[in-house]
């Protein structure tokens, strides 16, 4: 019996790369292919992917097109937002956070249909191959993984197009030329990489941006919005309660209008190289800003500062593909514990590329006007206490100073 798996679940977008992979798995590896297309809010019609899979010989019962938008935001984006996670201090991890959900659903489908392998379209140079495969192996340790970009000799866009033509794979006309850049999109963000973006000295052309207007062209009048939080999660915009995915989509609309959430980043990939990417995270940028603002009122200093130490480590784990690792789950437990009283409302002014916090309130606020006031606090704080506090903290510095003088 051949060790080549007879049934493989492919993460399938319906685009050129994954369509070529589908046919390659059928022809070169003798596989029966099951396709899985995830709706993560990328804003594209997904039914054409189903029709294309049927046309390429996939059985209708082996075609999965799943709407995962609510699960994506509720179980992946929101937990990450509670952590205030920023990779290398800037990146809101829009691509990274989508991969564990896709991997999880692929493994579920593999079990459902009795498949013995999974496959993806990530290249051998990027981070996504790592994220997908760490997810697969965490959830199904003995699963076989087929990564065509690491195996085949189709190493150029021209070779892919030639393979498609020889195998009667329909290719949209705009894909017959060299694409100006590569994109990935979901409800949290759009990322663009490659070709016109590869020179880090060259400004990103305006036509690359798809999720936001240019800040220069954004309205000249600011817009004020409010976001309500419960236990660290956003639950309402302007007082209107919404589901997680609906809320993020609403914030995306505000961010688009006001040109919020653009990031030009040269980042360190997990595989070792530096890459330059352009990210648009309109709603996520607003949400991150608002979440930090409500924490300013509700988190104790010690908890807040410790949590800020967790953030970079958490972000690195997500970026590198370790969502299903015990250390990420340990961090999540601590972070979620910190959010028990992170409730309240944040008011923001949206204006020409920026989301400015202009107010925050909480029923669990630790802020005391009575204590902090510059006016008469009527004994709420005894300023004489500061002298001993300062002298105790200065003691070691004074001893050092006397010795070294």
PDB file of N, CA and C in Angstrom, residues 42-79:
ATOM      1  N   UNK A  42     -13.069  38.569   4.857  1.00  0.00           N
ATOM      2  CA  UNK A  42     -12.141  39.153   3.905  1.00  0.00           C
ATOM      3  C   UNK A  42     -12.823  40.022   2.856  1.00  0.00           C
ATOM      4  N   UNK A  43     -14.158  39.994   2.849  1.00  0.00           N
ATOM      5  CA  UNK A  43     -14.889  40.895   1.960  1.00  0.00           C
ATOM      6  C   UNK A  43     -15.011  40.404   0.536  1.00  0.00           C
ATOM      7  N   UNK A  44     -14.757  39.134   0.296  1.00  0.00           N
ATOM      8  CA  UNK A  44     -14.881  38.567  -1.051  1.00  0.00           C
ATOM      9  C   UNK A  44     -16.024  37.571  -1.080  1.00  0.00           C
ATOM     10  N   UNK A  45     -16.639  37.441  -2.235  1.00  0.00           N
ATOM     11  CA  UNK A  45     -17.675  36.436  -2.435  1.00  0.00           C
ATOM     12  C   UNK A  45     -17.009  35.060  -2.468  1.00  0.00           C
ATOM     13  N   UNK A  46     -17.469  34.142  -1.632  1.00  0.00           N
ATOM     14  CA  UNK A  46     -16.794  32.848  -1.510  1.00  0.00           C
ATOM     15  C   UNK A  46     -17.469  31.734  -2.301  1.00  0.00           C
ATOM     16  N   UNK A  47     -18.684  31.956  -2.738  1.00  0.00           N
ATOM     17  CA  UNK A  47     -19.357  30.893  -3.498  1.00  0.00           C
ATOM     18  C   UNK A  47     -18.633  30.538  -4.804  1.00  0.00           C
ATOM     19  N   UNK A  48     -17.981  31.494  -5.493  1.00  0.00           N
ATOM     20  CA  UNK A  48     -17.196  31.092  -6.674  1.00  0.00           C
ATOM     21  C   UNK A  48     -16.132  30.036  -6.363  1.00  0.00           C
ATOM     22  N   UNK A  49     -15.595  30.038  -5.136  1.00  0.00           N
ATOM     23  CA  UNK A  49     -14.618  29.009  -4.766  1.00  0.00           C
ATOM     24  C   UNK A  49     -15.282  27.637  -4.762  1.00  0.00           C
ATOM     25  N   UNK A  50     -16.531  27.585  -4.280  1.00  0.00           N
ATOM     26  CA  UNK A  50     -17.266  26.309  -4.292  1.00  0.00           C
ATOM     27  C   UNK A  50     -17.471  25.826  -5.730  1.00  0.00           C
ATOM     28  N   UNK A  51     -17.921  26.746  -6.587  1.00  0.00           N
ATOM     29  CA  UNK A  51     -18.188  26.381  -7.993  1.00  0.00           C
ATOM     30  C   UNK A  51     -16.903  25.925  -8.683  1.00  0.00           C
ATOM     31  N   UNK A  52     -15.801  26.601  -8.390  1.00  0.00           N
ATOM     32  CA  UNK A  52     -14.529  26.242  -9.018  1.00  0.00           C
ATOM     33  C   UNK A  52     -14.062  24.865  -8.550  1.00  0.00           C
ATOM     34  N   UNK A  53     -14.271  24.564  -7.272  1.00  0.00           N
ATOM     35  CA  UNK A  53     -13.887  23.252  -6.756  1.00  0.00           C
ATOM     36  C   UNK A  53     -14.696  22.146  -7.426  1.00  0.00           C
ATOM     37  N   UNK A  54     -15.989  22.382  -7.594  1.00  0.00           N
ATOM     38  CA  UNK A  54     -16.838  21.407  -8.293  1.00  0.00           C
ATOM     39  C   UNK A  54     -16.323  21.193  -9.712  1.00  0.00           C
ATOM     40  N   UNK A  55     -16.022  22.293 -10.399  1.00  0.00           N
ATOM     41  CA  UNK A  55     -15.543  22.212 -11.774  1.00  0.00           C
ATOM     42  C   UNK A  55     -14.226  21.429 -11.869  1.00  0.00           C
ATOM     43  N   UNK A  56     -13.430  21.476 -10.791  1.00  0.00           N
ATOM     44  CA  UNK A  56     -12.142  20.786 -10.796  1.00  0.00           C
ATOM     45  C   UNK A  56     -12.232  19.363 -10.253  1.00  0.00           C
ATOM     46  N   UNK A  57     -13.459  18.876 -10.086  1.00  0.00           N
ATOM     47  CA  UNK A  57     -13.641  17.466  -9.776  1.00  0.00           C
ATOM     48  C   UNK A  57     -13.773  17.122  -8.311  1.00  0.00           C
ATOM     49  N   UNK A  58     -13.931  18.140  -7.438  1.00  0.00           N
ATOM     50  CA  UNK A  58     -14.130  17.850  -6.021  1.00  0.00           C
ATOM     51  C   UNK A  58     -15.595  17.514  -5.787  1.00  0.00           C
ATOM     52  N   UNK A  59     -15.845  16.439  -5.047  1.00  0.00           N
ATOM     53  CA  UNK A  59     -17.224  16.049  -4.762  1.00  0.00           C
ATOM     54  C   UNK A  59     -17.915  17.143  -3.933  1.00  0.00           C
ATOM     55  N   UNK A  60     -19.185  17.426  -4.237  1.00  0.00           N
ATOM     56  CA  UNK A  60     -19.893  18.474  -3.482  1.00  0.00           C
ATOM     57  C   UNK A  60     -19.852  18.260  -1.973  1.00  0.00           C
ATOM     58  N   UNK A  61     -19.926  17.006  -1.529  1.00  0.00           N
ATOM     59  CA  UNK A  61     -19.903  16.752  -0.085  1.00  0.00           C
ATOM     60  C   UNK A  61     -18.509  16.950   0.506  1.00  0.00           C
ATOM     61  N   UNK A  62     -17.513  17.156  -0.354  1.00  0.00           N
ATOM     62  CA  UNK A  62     -16.153  17.397   0.095  1.00  0.00           C
ATOM     63  C   UNK A  62     -15.751  18.862  -0.059  1.00  0.00           C
ATOM     64  N   UNK A  63     -16.730  19.738  -0.205  1.00  0.00           N
ATOM     65  CA  UNK A  63     -16.461  21.179  -0.322  1.00  0.00           C
ATOM     66  C   UNK A  63     -17.062  21.872   0.891  1.00  0.00           C
ATOM     67  N   UNK A  64     -16.201  22.494   1.687  1.00  0.00           N
ATOM     68  CA  UNK A  64     -16.639  23.182   2.895  1.00  0.00           C
ATOM     69  C   UNK A  64     -16.367  24.679   2.742  1.00  0.00           C
ATOM     70  N   UNK A  65     -17.427  25.478   2.854  1.00  0.00           N
ATOM     71  CA  UNK A  65     -17.308  26.941   2.873  1.00  0.00           C
ATOM     72  C   UNK A  65     -17.976  27.401   4.160  1.00  0.00           C
ATOM     73  N   UNK A  66     -17.180  27.795   5.135  1.00  0.00           N
ATOM     74  CA  UNK A  66     -17.685  28.050   6.486  1.00  0.00           C
ATOM     75  C   UNK A  66     -17.572  29.527   6.864  1.00  0.00           C
ATOM     76  N   UNK A  67     -18.647  30.073   7.416  1.00  0.00           N
ATOM     77  CA  UNK A  67     -18.645  31.437   7.933  1.00  0.00           C
ATOM     78  C   UNK A  67     -18.121  31.391   9.378  1.00  0.00           C
ATOM     79  N   UNK A  68     -16.889  31.826   9.561  1.00  0.00           N
ATOM     80  CA  UNK A  68     -16.230  31.769  10.872  1.00  0.00           C
ATOM     81  C   UNK A  68     -16.012  33.152  11.473  1.00  0.00           C
ATOM     82  N   UNK A  69     -16.725  34.150  10.975  1.00  0.00           N
ATOM     83  CA  UNK A  69     -16.454  35.531  11.392  1.00  0.00           C
ATOM     84  C   UNK A  69     -16.663  35.744  12.887  1.00  0.00           C
ATOM     85  N   UNK A  70     -17.783  35.260  13.407  1.00  0.00           N
ATOM     86  CA  UNK A  70     -18.042  35.478  14.844  1.00  0.00           C
ATOM     87  C   UNK A  70     -17.039  34.715  15.708  1.00  0.00           C
ATOM     88  N   UNK A  71     -16.762  33.470  15.347  1.00  0.00           N
ATOM     89  CA  UNK A  71     -15.779  32.703  16.115  1.00  0.00           C
ATOM     90  C   UNK A  71     -14.415  33.364  16.046  1.00  0.00           C
ATOM     91  N   UNK A  72     -14.052  33.865  14.878  1.00  0.00           N
ATOM     92  CA  UNK A  72     -12.756  34.513  14.692  1.00  0.00           C
ATOM     93  C   UNK A  72     -12.588  35.697  15.649  1.00  0.00           C
ATOM     94  N   UNK A  73     -13.582  36.569  15.690  1.00  0.00           N
ATOM     95  CA  UNK A  73     -13.450  37.765  16.526  1.00  0.00           C
ATOM     96  C   UNK A  73     -13.611  37.413  18.006  1.00  0.00           C
ATOM     97  N   UNK A  74     -14.611  36.581  18.323  1.00  0.00           N
ATOM     98  CA  UNK A  74     -14.897  36.255  19.726  1.00  0.00           C
ATOM     99  C   UNK A  74     -13.769  35.471  20.387  1.00  0.00           C
ATOM    100  N   UNK A  75     -13.255  34.450  19.705  1.00  0.00           N
ATOM    101  CA  UNK A  75     -12.342  33.493  20.340  1.00  0.00           C
ATOM    102  C   UNK A  75     -10.869  33.707  20.010  1.00  0.00           C
ATOM    103  N   UNK A  76     -10.581  34.603  19.071  1.00  0.00           N
ATOM    104  CA  UNK A  76      -9.191  34.826  18.681  1.00  0.00           C
ATOM    105  C   UNK A  76      -8.812  36.313  18.758  1.00  0.00           C
ATOM    106  N   UNK A  77      -9.562  37.168  18.050  1.00  0.00           N
ATOM    107  CA  UNK A  77      -9.215  38.594  18.057  1.00  0.00           C
ATOM    108  C   UNK A  77      -9.412  39.210  19.439  1.00  0.00           C
ATOM    109  N   UNK A  78     -10.568  38.991  20.058  1.00  0.00           N
ATOM    110  CA  UNK A  78     -10.842  39.619  21.353  1.00  0.00           C
ATOM    111  C   UNK A  78      -9.880  39.159  22.457  1.00  0.00           C
ATOM    112  N   UNK A  79      -9.583  37.853  22.591  1.00  0.00           N
ATOM    113  CA  UNK A  79      -8.582  37.461  23.593  1.00  0.00           C
ATOM    114  C   UNK A  79      -7.228  38.135  23.371  1.00  0.00           C
TER     115      UNK A  79
END
